[in-house]
Short mmCIF file of N, CA, C and O in Angstrom, two decimals:
data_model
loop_
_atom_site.label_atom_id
_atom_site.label_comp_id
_atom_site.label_asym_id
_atom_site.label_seq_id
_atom_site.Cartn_x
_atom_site.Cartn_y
_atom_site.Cartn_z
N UNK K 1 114.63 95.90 126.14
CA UNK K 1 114.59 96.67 124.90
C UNK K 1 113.50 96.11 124.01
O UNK K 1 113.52 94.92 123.69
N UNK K 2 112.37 97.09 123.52
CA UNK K 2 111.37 96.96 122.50
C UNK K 2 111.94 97.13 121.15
O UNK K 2 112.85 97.94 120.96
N UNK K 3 111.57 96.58 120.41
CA UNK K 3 111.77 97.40 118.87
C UNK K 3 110.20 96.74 118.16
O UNK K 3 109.53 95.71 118.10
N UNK K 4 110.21 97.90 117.81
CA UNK K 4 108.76 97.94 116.94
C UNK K 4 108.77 98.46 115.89
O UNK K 4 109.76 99.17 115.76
N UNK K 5 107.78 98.42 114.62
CA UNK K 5 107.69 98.62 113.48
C UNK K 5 106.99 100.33 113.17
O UNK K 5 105.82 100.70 113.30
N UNK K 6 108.25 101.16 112.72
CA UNK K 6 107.09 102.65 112.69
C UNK K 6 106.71 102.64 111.30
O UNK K 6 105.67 103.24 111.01
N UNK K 7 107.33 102.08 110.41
CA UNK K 7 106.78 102.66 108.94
C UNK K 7 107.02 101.88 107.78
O UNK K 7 107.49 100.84 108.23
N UNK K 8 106.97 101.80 106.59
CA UNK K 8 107.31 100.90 105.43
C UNK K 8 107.06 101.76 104.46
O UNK K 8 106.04 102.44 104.30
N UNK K 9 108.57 101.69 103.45
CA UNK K 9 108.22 102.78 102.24
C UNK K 9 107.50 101.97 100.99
O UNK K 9 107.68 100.79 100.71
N UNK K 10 106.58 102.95 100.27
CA UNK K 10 106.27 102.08 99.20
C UNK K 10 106.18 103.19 98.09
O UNK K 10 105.44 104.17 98.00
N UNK K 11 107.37 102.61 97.09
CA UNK K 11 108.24 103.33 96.07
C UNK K 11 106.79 103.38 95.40
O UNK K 11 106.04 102.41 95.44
N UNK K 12 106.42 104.79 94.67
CA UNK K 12 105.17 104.48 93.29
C UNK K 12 105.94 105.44 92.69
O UNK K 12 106.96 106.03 93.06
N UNK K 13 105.08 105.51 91.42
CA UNK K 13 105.55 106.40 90.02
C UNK K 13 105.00 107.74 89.68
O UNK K 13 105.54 108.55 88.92
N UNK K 14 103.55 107.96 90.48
CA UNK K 14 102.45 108.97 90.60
C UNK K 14 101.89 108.98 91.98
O UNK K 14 101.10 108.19 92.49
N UNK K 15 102.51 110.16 92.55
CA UNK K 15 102.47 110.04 94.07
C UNK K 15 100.74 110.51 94.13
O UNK K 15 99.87 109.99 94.84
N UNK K 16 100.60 111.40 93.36
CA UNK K 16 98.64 111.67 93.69
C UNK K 16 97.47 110.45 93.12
O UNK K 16 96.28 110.45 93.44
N UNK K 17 98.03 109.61 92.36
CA UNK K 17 97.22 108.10 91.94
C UNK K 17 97.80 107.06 93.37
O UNK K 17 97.15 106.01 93.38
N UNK K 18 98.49 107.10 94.14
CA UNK K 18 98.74 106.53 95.12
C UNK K 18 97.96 107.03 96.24
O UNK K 18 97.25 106.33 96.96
N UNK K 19 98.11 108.06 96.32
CA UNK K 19 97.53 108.84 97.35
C UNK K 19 96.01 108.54 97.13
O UNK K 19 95.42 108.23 98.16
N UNK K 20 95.35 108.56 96.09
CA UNK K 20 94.22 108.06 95.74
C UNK K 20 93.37 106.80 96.47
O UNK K 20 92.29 106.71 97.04
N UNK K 21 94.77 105.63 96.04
CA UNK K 21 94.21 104.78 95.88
C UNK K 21 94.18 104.10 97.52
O UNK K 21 93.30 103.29 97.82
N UNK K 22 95.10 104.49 98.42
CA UNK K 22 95.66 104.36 99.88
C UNK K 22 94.70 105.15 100.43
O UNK K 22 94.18 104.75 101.48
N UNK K 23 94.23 106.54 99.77
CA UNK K 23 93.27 107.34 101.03
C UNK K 23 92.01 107.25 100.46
O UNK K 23 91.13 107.70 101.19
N UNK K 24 91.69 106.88 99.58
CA UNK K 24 90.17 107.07 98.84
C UNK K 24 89.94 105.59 98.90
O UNK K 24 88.84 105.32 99.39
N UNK K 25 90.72 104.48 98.52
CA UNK K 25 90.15 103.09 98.38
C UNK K 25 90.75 102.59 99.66
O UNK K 25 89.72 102.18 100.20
N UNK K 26 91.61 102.38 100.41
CA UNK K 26 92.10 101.55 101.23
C UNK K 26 91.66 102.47 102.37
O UNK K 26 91.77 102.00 103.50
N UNK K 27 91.27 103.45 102.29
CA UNK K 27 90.61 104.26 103.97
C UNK K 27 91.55 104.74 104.70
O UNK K 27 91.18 105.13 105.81
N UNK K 28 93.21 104.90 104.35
CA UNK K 28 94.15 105.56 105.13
C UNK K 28 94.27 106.90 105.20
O UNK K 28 93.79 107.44 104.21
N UNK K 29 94.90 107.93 106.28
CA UNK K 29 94.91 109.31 106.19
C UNK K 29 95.59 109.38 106.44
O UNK K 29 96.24 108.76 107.29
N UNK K 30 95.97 110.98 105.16
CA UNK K 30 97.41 111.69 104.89
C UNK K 30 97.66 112.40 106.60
O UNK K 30 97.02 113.29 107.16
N UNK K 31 98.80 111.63 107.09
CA UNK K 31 99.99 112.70 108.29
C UNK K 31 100.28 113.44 107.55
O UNK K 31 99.91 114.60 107.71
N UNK K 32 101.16 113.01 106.26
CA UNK K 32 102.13 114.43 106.09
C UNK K 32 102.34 114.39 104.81
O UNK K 32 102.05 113.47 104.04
N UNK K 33 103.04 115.81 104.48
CA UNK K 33 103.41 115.56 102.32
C UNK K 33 104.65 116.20 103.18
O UNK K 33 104.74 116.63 104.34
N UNK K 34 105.73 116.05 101.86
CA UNK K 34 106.78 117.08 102.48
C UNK K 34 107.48 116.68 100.85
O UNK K 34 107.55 115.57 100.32
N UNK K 35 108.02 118.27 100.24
CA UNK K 35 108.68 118.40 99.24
C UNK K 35 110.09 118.27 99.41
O UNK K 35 110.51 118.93 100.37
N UNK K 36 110.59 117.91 99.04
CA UNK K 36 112.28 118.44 98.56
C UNK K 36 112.94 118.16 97.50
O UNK K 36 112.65 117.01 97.15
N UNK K 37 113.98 118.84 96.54
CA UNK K 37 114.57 118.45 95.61
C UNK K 37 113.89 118.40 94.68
O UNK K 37 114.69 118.06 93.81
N UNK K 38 112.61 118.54 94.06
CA UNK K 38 111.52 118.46 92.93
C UNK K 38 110.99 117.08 93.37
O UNK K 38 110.69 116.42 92.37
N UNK K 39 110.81 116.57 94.28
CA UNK K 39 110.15 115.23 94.83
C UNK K 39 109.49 115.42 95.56
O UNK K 39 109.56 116.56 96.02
N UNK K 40 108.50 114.55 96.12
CA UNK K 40 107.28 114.79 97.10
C UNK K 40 107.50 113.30 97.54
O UNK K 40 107.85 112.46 96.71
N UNK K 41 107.28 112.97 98.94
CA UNK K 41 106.59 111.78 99.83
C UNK K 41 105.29 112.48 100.46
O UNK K 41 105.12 113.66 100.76
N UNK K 42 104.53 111.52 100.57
CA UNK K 42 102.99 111.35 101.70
C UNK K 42 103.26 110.47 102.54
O UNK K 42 104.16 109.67 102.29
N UNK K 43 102.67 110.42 103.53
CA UNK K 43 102.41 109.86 105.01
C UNK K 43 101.37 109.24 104.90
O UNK K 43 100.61 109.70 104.05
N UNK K 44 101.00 108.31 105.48
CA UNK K 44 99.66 107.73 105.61
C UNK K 44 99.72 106.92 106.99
O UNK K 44 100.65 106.39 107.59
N UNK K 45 98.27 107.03 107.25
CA UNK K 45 98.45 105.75 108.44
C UNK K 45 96.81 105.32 108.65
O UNK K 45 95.81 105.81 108.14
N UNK K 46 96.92 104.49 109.36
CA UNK K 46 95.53 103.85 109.23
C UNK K 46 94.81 104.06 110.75
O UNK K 46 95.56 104.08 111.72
N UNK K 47 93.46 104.19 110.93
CA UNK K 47 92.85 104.93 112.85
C UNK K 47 93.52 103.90 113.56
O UNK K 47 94.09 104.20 114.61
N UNK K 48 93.54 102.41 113.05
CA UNK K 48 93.70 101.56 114.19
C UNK K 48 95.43 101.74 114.51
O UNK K 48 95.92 101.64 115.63
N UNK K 49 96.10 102.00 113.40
CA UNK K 49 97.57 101.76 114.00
C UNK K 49 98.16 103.16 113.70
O UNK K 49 98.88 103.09 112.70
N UNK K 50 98.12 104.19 114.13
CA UNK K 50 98.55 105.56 113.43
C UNK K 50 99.82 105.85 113.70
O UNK K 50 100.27 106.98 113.51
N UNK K 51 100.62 104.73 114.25
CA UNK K 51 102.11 104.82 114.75
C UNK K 51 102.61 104.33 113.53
O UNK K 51 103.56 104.93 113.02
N UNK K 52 102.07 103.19 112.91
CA UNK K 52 102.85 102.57 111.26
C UNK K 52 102.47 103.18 110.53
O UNK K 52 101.27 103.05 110.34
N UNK K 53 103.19 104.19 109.68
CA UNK K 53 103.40 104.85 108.62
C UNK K 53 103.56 104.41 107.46
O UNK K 53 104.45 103.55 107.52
N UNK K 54 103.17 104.52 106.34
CA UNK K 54 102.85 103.77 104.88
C UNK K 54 103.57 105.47 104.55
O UNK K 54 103.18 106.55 104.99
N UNK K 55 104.79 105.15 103.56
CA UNK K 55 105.36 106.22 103.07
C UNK K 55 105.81 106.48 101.35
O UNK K 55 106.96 106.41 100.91
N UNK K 56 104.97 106.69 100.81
CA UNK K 56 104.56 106.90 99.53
C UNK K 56 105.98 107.86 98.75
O UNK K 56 105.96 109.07 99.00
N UNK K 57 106.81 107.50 98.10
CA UNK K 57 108.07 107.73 97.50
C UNK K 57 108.15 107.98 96.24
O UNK K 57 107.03 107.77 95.76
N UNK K 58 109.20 108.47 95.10
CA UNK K 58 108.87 108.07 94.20
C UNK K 58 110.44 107.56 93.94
O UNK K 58 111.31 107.76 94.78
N UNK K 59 110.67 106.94 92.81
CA UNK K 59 111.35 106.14 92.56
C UNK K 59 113.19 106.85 92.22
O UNK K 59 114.23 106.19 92.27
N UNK K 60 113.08 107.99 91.97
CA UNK K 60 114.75 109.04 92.48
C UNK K 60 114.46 109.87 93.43
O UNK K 60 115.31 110.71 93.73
N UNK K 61 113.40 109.84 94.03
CA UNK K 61 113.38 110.54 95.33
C UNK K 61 115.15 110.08 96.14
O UNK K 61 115.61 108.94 96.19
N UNK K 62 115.74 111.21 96.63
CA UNK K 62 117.28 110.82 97.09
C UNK K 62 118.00 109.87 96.78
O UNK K 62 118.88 109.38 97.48
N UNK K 63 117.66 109.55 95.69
CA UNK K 63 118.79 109.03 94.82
C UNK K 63 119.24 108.97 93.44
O UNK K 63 118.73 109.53 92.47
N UNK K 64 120.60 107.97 93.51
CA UNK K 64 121.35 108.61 92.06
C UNK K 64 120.26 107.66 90.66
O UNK K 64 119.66 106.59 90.62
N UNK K 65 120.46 108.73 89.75
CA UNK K 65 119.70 108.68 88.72
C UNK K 65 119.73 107.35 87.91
O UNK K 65 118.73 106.90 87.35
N UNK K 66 120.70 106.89 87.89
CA UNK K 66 120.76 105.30 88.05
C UNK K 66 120.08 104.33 88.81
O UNK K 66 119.21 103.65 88.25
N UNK K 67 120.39 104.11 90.28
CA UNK K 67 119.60 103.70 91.01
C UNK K 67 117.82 103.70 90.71
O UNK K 67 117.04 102.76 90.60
N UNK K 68 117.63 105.07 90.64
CA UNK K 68 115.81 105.42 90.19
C UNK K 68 115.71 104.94 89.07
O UNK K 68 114.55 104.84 88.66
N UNK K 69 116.80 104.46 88.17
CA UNK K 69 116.26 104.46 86.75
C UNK K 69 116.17 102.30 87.35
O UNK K 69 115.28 101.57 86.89
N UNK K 70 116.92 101.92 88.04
CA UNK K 70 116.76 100.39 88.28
C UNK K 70 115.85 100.56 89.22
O UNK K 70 115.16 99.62 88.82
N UNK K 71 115.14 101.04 90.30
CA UNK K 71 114.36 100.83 91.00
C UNK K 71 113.01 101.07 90.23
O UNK K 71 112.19 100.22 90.60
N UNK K 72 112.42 102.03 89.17
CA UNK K 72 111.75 102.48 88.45
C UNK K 72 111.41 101.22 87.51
O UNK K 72 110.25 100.93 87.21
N UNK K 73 112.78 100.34 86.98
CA UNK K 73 112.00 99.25 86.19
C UNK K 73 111.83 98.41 86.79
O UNK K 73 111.44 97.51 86.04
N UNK K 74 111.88 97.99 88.06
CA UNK K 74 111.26 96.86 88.94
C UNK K 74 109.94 97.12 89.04
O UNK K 74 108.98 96.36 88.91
N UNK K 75 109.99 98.33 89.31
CA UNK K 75 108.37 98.95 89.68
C UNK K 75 107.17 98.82 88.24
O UNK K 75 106.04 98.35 88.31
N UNK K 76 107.87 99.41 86.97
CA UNK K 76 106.75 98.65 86.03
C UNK K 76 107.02 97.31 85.74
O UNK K 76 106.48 96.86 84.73
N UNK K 77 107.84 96.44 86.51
CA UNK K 77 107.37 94.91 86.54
C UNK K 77 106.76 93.99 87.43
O UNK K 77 106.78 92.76 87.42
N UNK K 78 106.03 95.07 88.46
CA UNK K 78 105.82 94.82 89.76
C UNK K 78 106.47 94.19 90.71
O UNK K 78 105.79 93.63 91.57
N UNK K 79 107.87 94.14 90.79
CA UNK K 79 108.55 93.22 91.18
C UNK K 79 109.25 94.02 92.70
O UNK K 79 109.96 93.39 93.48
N UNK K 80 108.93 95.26 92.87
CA UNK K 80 109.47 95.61 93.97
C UNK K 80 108.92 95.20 95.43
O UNK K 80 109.00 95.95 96.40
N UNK K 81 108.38 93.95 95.46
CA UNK K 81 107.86 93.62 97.15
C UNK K 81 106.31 93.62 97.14
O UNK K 81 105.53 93.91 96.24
N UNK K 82 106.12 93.21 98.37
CA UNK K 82 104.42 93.82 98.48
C UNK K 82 103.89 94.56 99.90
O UNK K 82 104.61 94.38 100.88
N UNK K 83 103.26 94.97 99.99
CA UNK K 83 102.68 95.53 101.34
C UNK K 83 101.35 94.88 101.61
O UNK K 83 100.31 94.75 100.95
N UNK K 84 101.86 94.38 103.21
CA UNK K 84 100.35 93.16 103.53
C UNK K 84 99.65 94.14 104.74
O UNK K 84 100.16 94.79 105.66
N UNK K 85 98.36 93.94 104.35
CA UNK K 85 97.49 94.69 105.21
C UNK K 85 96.71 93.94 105.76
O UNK K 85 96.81 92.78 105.34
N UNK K 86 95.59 94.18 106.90
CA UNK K 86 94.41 93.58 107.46
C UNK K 86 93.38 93.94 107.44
O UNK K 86 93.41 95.09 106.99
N UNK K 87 92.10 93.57 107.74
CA UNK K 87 90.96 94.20 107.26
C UNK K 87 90.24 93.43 108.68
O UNK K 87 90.55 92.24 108.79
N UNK K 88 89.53 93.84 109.51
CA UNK K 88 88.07 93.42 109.70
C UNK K 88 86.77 93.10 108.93
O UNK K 88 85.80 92.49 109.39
N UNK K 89 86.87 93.49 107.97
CA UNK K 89 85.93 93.23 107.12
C UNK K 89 86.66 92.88 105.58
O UNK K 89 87.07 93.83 104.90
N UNK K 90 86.80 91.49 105.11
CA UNK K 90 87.74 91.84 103.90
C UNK K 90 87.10 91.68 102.92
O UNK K 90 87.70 92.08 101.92
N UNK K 91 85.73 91.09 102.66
CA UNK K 91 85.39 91.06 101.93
C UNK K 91 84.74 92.47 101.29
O UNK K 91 84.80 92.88 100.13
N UNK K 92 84.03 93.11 102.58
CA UNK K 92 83.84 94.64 101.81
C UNK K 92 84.79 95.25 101.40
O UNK K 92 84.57 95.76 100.31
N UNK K 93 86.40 95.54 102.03
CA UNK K 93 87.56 95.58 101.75
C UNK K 93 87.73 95.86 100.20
O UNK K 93 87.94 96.88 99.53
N UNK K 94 87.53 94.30 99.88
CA UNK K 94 87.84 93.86 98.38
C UNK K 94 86.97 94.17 97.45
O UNK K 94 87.13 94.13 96.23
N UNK K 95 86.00 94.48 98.08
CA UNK K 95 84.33 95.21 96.69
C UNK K 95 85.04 96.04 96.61
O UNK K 95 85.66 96.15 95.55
N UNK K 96 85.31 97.08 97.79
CA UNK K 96 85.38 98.62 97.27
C UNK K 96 87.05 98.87 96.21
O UNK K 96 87.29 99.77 95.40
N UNK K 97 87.83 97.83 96.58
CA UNK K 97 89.15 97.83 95.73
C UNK K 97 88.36 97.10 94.04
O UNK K 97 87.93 97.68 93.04
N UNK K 98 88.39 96.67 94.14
CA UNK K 98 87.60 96.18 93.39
C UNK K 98 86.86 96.41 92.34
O UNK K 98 86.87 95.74 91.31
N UNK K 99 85.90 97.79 92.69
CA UNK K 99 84.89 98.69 92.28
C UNK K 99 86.17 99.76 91.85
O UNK K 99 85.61 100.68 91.26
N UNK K 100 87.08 99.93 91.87
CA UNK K 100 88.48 101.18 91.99
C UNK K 100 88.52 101.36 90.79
O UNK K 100 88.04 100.41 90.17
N UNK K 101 88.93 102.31 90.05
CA UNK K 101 89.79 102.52 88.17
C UNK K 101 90.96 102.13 88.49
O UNK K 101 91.68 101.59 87.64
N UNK K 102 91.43 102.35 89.98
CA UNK K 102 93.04 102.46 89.83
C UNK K 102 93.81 101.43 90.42
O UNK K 102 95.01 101.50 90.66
N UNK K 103 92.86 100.22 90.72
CA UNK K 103 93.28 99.08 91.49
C UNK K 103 92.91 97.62 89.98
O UNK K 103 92.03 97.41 89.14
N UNK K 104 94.55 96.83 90.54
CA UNK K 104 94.20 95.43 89.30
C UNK K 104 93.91 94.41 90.66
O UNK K 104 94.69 94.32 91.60
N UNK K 105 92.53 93.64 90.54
CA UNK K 105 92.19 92.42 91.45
C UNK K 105 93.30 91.29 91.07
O UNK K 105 93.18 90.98 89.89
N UNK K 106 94.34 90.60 91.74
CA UNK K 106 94.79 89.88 91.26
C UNK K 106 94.55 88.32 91.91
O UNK K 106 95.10 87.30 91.50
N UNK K 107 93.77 88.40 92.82
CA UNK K 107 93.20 87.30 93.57
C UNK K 107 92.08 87.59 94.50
O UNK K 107 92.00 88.27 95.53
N UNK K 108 91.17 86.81 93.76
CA UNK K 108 89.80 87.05 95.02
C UNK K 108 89.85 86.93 96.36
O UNK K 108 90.80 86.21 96.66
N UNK K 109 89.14 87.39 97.48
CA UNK K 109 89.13 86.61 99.29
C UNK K 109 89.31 84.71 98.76
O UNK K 109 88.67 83.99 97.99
N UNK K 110 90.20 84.55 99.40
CA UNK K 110 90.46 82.98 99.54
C UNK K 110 91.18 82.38 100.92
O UNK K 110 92.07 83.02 101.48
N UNK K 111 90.71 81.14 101.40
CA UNK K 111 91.66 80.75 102.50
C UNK K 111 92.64 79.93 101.66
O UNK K 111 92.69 79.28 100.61
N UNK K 112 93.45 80.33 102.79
CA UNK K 112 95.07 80.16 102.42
C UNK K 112 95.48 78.64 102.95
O UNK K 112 94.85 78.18 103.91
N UNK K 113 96.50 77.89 102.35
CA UNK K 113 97.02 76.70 102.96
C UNK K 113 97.51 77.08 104.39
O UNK K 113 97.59 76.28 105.32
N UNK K 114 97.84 78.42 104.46
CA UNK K 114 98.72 78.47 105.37
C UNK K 114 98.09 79.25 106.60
O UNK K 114 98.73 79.60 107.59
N UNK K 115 96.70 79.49 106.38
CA UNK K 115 95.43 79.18 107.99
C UNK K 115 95.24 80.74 107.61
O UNK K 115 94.89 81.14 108.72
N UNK K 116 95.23 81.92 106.77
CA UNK K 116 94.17 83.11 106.46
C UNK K 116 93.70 82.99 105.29
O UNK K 116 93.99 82.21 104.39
N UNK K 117 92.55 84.28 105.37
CA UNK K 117 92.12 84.41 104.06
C UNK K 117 92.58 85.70 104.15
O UNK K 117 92.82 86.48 105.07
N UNK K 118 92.63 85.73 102.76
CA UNK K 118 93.35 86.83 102.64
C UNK K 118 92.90 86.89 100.42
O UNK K 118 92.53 86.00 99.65
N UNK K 119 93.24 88.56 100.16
CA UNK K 119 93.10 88.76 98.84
C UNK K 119 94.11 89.43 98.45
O UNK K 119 94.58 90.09 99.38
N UNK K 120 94.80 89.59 97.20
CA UNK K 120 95.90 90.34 96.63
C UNK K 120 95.15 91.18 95.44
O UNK K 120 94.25 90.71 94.75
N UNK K 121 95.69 92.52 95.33
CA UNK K 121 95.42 93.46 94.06
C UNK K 121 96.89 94.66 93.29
O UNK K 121 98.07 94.51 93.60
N UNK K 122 96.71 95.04 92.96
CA UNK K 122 98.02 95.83 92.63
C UNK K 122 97.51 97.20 92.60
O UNK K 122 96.65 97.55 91.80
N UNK K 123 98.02 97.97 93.47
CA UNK K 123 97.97 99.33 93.62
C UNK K 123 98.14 100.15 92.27
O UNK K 123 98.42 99.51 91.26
N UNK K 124 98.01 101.44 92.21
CA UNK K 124 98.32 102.29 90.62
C UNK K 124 100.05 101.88 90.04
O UNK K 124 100.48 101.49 88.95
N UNK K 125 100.62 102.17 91.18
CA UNK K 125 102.10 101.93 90.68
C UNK K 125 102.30 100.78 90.33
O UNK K 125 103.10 100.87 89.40
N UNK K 126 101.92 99.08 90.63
CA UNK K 126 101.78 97.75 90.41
C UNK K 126 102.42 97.37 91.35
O UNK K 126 103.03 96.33 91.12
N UNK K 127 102.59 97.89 92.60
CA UNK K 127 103.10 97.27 94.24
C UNK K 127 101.97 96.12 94.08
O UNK K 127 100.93 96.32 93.46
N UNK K 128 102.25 94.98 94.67
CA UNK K 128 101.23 93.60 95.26
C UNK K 128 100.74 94.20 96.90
O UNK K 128 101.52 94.48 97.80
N UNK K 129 99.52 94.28 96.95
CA UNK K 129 99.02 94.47 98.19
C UNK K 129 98.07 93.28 98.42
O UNK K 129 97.16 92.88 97.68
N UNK K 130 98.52 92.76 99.73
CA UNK K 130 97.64 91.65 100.26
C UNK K 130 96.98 92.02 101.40
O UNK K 130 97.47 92.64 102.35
N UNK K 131 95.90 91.65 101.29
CA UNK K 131 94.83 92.18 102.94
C UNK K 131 93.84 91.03 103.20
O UNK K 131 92.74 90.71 102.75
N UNK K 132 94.84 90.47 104.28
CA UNK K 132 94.04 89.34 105.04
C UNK K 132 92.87 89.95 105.92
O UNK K 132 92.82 91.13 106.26
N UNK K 133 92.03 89.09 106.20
CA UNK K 133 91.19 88.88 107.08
C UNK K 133 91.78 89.07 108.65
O UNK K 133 92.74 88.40 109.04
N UNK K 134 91.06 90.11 109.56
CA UNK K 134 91.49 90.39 110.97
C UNK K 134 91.11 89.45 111.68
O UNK K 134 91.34 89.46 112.89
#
């Protein structure tokens, strides 16, 4: 028995400033939108791995209004997690995030104690995204 990784949700607040910043700055392409309930998710995936899905949410998307209202203030404290990415190239990577309106740099390319380099920024919603070096 395999088990493998198909997808990871990442809760934002403005699903088209996400969509932005994942398909215009980070180089991923939209699989899919799909409405329901007055909510929208996007799909994303990246050429090299188009099986892992990056799934763009918003914060009461299917759930109780409570819940969205506590998941919603994690999210403007950036505190909901992070999503770690890779780059072959990270330093161009990090210009073009970098160069973004809708991206915060929160750490330059640096090697790590712990054997990558790797850089962190905060997406529109304030998710932590880290993208090491391939």
């Amino acid at each position: 028995m395999n088990v493998s990784i198909s997808g990871v949700h990442v809760i934002v607040d403005d699903p088209d400033a996400a969509v932005g910043f994942y398909r215009d700055v980070i180089g991923m392409s939209v699989k899919n939108e799909v409405e329901n309930g007055g909510f929208r998710w996007v799909t994303l995936a990246t050429e090299e791995q188009p099986e892992i899905q990056v799934v763009l949410s918003e914060p009461h998307a299917g759930r109780s209004q409570q819940d969205g209202d506590a998941i919603a203030a994690l999210l403007a404290k950036g505190e909901l997690g992070s999503l770690m990415l890779r780059s072959t190239d990270l330093d161009a990577t990090f210009e073009r995030i970098a160069a973004a309106e809708n991206a915060e740099v929160l750490q330059e390319p640096a090697d790590q104690f712990w054997g990558v380099r790797d850089c962190a920024v905060r997406d529109p919603a304030g998710n932590v995204v880290r993208i090491e070096q391939a």
